[in-house]
Amino acid sequence: MAEMALPLHGWDKDPILSVEHLFMRFGGLIAVNDLSFKVGRGDITALIGPNGAGKTTVFNCITGFYKPSEGRLVLAHGRAPTDAELAAVTLNGERALAGPDAGVYLLERMPDYKVSGEAKVARTFQNIRLFTGMTVLENLMVAQHNALMAASGYSLKGLFGLPGYTAAQRQATERAKYWLDKVGLTERADDPAGDLPYGAQRRLEIARAMCSGPILLCLDEPAAGLNPRESLELNELLRAIRAEHGTSILLIEHDMSVVMEISDHVVVLDYGTKISDGTPEAVKNDPRVIAAYLGVDEDAVEEVEAVLDEATGAQS
Amino acid sequence: MAVDTAHPAGAVAGSGTSILPGALKDAFLTGLIALGLLGPLVGFQTVIIDGALGLAYRPLVVAIMVGIIFVGRLILNLTVWSPNRAPKANAGSGPLARGALAIAPAFKPALLAFAVLFPAIAAFAMGGLNESRYLLDLGILILTYVMLGWGLNIVVGLAGLLDLGYVAFYAVGAYTYALLATSTPVNDFFAAILGETFWANWAFWFCLPAAGLFAGLWGMILGFPVLRLRGDYLAIVTLAFGEIIRLVLINWVDFTGGGAGIASIPRATFFGIPFNASEDGFAALFGLEFNPMHRIVFLYFVILVLALITAFTTVRLRRLPVGRAWEALREDEIACRSLGINTTNVKLSAFATGAMFGGFAGCFFAVRAGFVSPESFTFDISAMILAIVVLGGMGSQIGVAVAAAVMMGGMEMLRNLGFLKQVFGNDFDPSLYRMLLFGFAMVAIMIWKPRGLVSSRDPTIFLKEKKAVSGSLVKEGHG
Amino acid sequence: MDVFVQQLINGLTLGSIYGLIAIGYTMVFGIIGMVNFAHGDVFMVSTFIALVCFLLLTTVLGITSIFLALAIVLVVAMFFTSLMNWAIERVAYRPLRGSFRLAPMISAIGMSIFLANFVQVSQGPRNKPVPPMVTDVIVIMEREGYQVTLAWKQVIIMVLTSALLGGFWYLVQKTSLGRAQRAVEQDRKMAALLGINVDHTISLTFVIGAALAAVAGTMYLMYYGVANFADGFVPGVKAFTAAVLGGIGSLPGAVLGGLLIGLIEVFWSAYFSIEYKDVAAFSILAITLIFLPQGLLGRPEVEKV
């Protein structure tokens, strides 16, 4: 194989998430077809592809909203597991094997709320899903539900106003304030989330996801509907999240300026299959990607593929 | 018909041409439709004469009703819906709304003070304790429904789960008390260790928490199967559960006494001291002259305290993560799950908490009436509680309280329209029209104010005022 | 075996009536996504309209041919019931279209309570029995003194139901009204943009649903010979169960569901317990909604994230 000869990328050495042979079928339709890729720890990884390529379906599988038809989704806390560790977890059928400094989560076996609550994978949605009738601050408090719930003694302590809960609540508010500052919404903290302009809602959704303390942040088209200035701010924000919190980011995006500007790694999907995988530079020049995006007719694609096969054949 | 129909066509707005022909035509059509609707069932009455079915005729009634509709529509067409009329400035900043805003802060304490002083006010107004019995009974009824409304409000208003079977938990609470309090084995058990009259005197105080917990458990049991359901389907399944429980209560005669119900349930006591004329009775012990009204006043305060506990708990829970999760669930379930919230637990906790308060209220109902039967737990009651919650404005405590007072007070007033007998003759029974008007009111409220009286929502936490308010709270509470 | 065949016939008859009511639920749910709570009471009102008309024809006008009378009653009941449902939609539901989710449902509950009490007030709370009509029966089997019979009125009910369904299915599948209905069902705004009169189409749906409920009401009156103001809620719930069981939104499903519910009710009463037959109906409703919310012939709904 051609890839074997290439130097190992960061995402191959220490993946935070490995998607392995993922299939998703809806009735007779195959939305995701044998997809494998890795998301590097501390990387910004972009999942791109034409409309209907199956990107959001992949997201829904990773975040537990869909049960994949087949495949394994390995999320690694701390460090990547060794093959033996991984095999043991898979065999035991355990959802998680958390060591002192490392943990392995098989996301495909976990319900959606545990993917977020335990495996620490947070996400945003293509069509923004804020709690529009609640204030901006309340949105961020809901995101810290599990920690606060435990602190409130499952409501019993909270009901009688015991000090442990009050402290936890204060801490949660501080965290919310921190993220409000980050996304520039401090002034609007007490306004209903539904009143915010579109761009601000996108930022709030990211802040809310970050308030749940994720190690992997999945963003479904974060730049959709943003103007160029807002797009630039988004780039800044995502870079800051990675730099200051070490959170790895996986994003679906159509805006190539965002993708090429900030990502370390790009995976290209078309009709549910991976057609390219590599650095932004490499992907940009991949003829299959160009064909998929420009919608070249079938013959041309076949031609390109023939050329490619020749080239790879010659290499190996 | 008159609710949203287009303004009569024909006349051009503001042109000053006569709108009379158009208005007349429209009113005539409306009258014709009214005739079609009322004619068959109001104009003819099926009566049983000598064992056979025959018809009685009431053309005059139909004529009057159709006439009223025709004239009413005509007047409306010429005035309110007239195309020549200048459109009214938009509501919202009207004097009424501004006035409501101005009195809002003082409203809650005033209402609470009124509720606490109500027995005294009633006695004063009616000129004596015995004469105020009717008003106190009405007060107890209203407070029971305030409590039920607040309980259902947790499920429907906060968590956004439409529950049409809430009456089931009311029934569970009532039957828990009725069955335990009249149970011979339980009575014998306590008689053997704590004395003959112990259980009769203390049953209510033991059963009250039990009824709440048991109803809460039932809330979970019935909530579990419906976790995946949403909206209308959820409503229908909860309705089915409510009906199943009622039908079981009717048919399981050995256990529940069937349709005849359970009678002579022990009355409430003043924490073990019975309200009777005996030497260890309440009056004798407190050096008062025996008066059966003592028990009624006491019951009033019991339900007031129960209702206030409901309100206090709900207000408190709203500011806790579980309450925020309820509201978040109402806003967007999928987003909740994406934030690690186990929505199953959130839903079950909402069902259980709401059901628990229904159970308390049911226990109170049983002790007040001294009699329970499945007749008291029909779907109409669920509909009434739901109507109170919706009219109040979902999620609003004060709105629900006002709505309960208006609804129950209004329904009660219909019982007392005796003077109408003088207008319509002695056969006229105004209480028959209660549910008719109630149904009509439900439709009218939805069209008039689909979001209820109080549609705004109090945020549970502020950033700007946070430091001041929360800091002082912490100090006062624990410093 | 004999009892079984007899119950089968009875169940299919009852099921036909439920199926006719169920169509009203299924169509309204299909087109505006609302459970028309008042539909059972619309059915109940139609039995009274049929009763009044029947009495007028037989006792006042002196028509002796029972079939002529029934035919006239059917048409009259259909007309007035349709008018009523049209008015209900206009007054209680249309203003709430596009309002928040619960509003039309609560309005419908109110309307249901209103209708039941309207009939109670105007007609009195007592059962209204009519003398048995069309009493002829055909004996199909006879063994050891037990006769399995097929009553003429059962034949009428089943034949009429099938004929109406055929005609109705044609209406929805092949005519422009049906096309408009399906378009409004899919996307109300787009249908309006393409020149379909949405209000008109929805009104017509209510009218058709009521007309079929009126047929069911007339058949019910003929079959059971009694009308009561409280007989709207439970048949309504059963018909709704039928609609859900068949797959809400699907017309053949409504009829299939109706037949199944009719059979289940009759067999349950015959072999298990007549007291608990309504418990059985409500249980089936709950179980169907929980485990098979798409019904037998409906399309499953995929959660959209």
CSV table of C-alpha atoms in Angstrom, one decimal, chain C residues 1-12 140-141 143 146-150 154 263 266-267 271:
chain,number,residue,atom,x,y,z
C,1,MET,CA,-66.7,-23.2,16.8
C,2,ASP,CA,-70.3,-22.0,16.6
C,3,VAL,CA,-69.7,-19.3,19.2
C,4,PHE,CA,-66.5,-18.4,17.4
C,5,VAL,CA,-68.2,-17.8,14.1
C,6,GLN,CA,-70.9,-15.8,15.7
C,7,GLN,CA,-68.4,-13.7,17.5
C,8,LEU,CA,-66.4,-13.2,14.3
C,9,ILE,CA,-69.5,-11.8,12.6
C,10,ASN,CA,-70.3,-9.6,15.5
C,11,GLY,CA,-66.7,-8.4,15.8
C,12,LEU,CA,-66.5,-7.5,12.1
C,140,ILE,CA,-75.9,-19.8,8.8
C,141,MET,CA,-75.4,-22.8,11.0
C,143,ARG,CA,-76.0,-27.2,15.9
C,146,TYR,CA,-77.3,-22.9,19.0
C,147,GLN,CA,-77.9,-20.8,15.9
C,148,VAL,CA,-75.2,-18.9,14.2
C,149,THR,CA,-77.0,-15.9,12.7
C,150,LEU,CA,-76.1,-13.2,10.3
C,154,GLN,CA,-75.0,-6.6,10.0
C,263,LEU,CA,-62.7,-8.4,16.9
C,266,VAL,CA,-65.9,-9.0,21.0
C,267,PHE,CA,-63.7,-12.0,21.6
C,271,TYR,CA,-64.0,-15.5,26.3
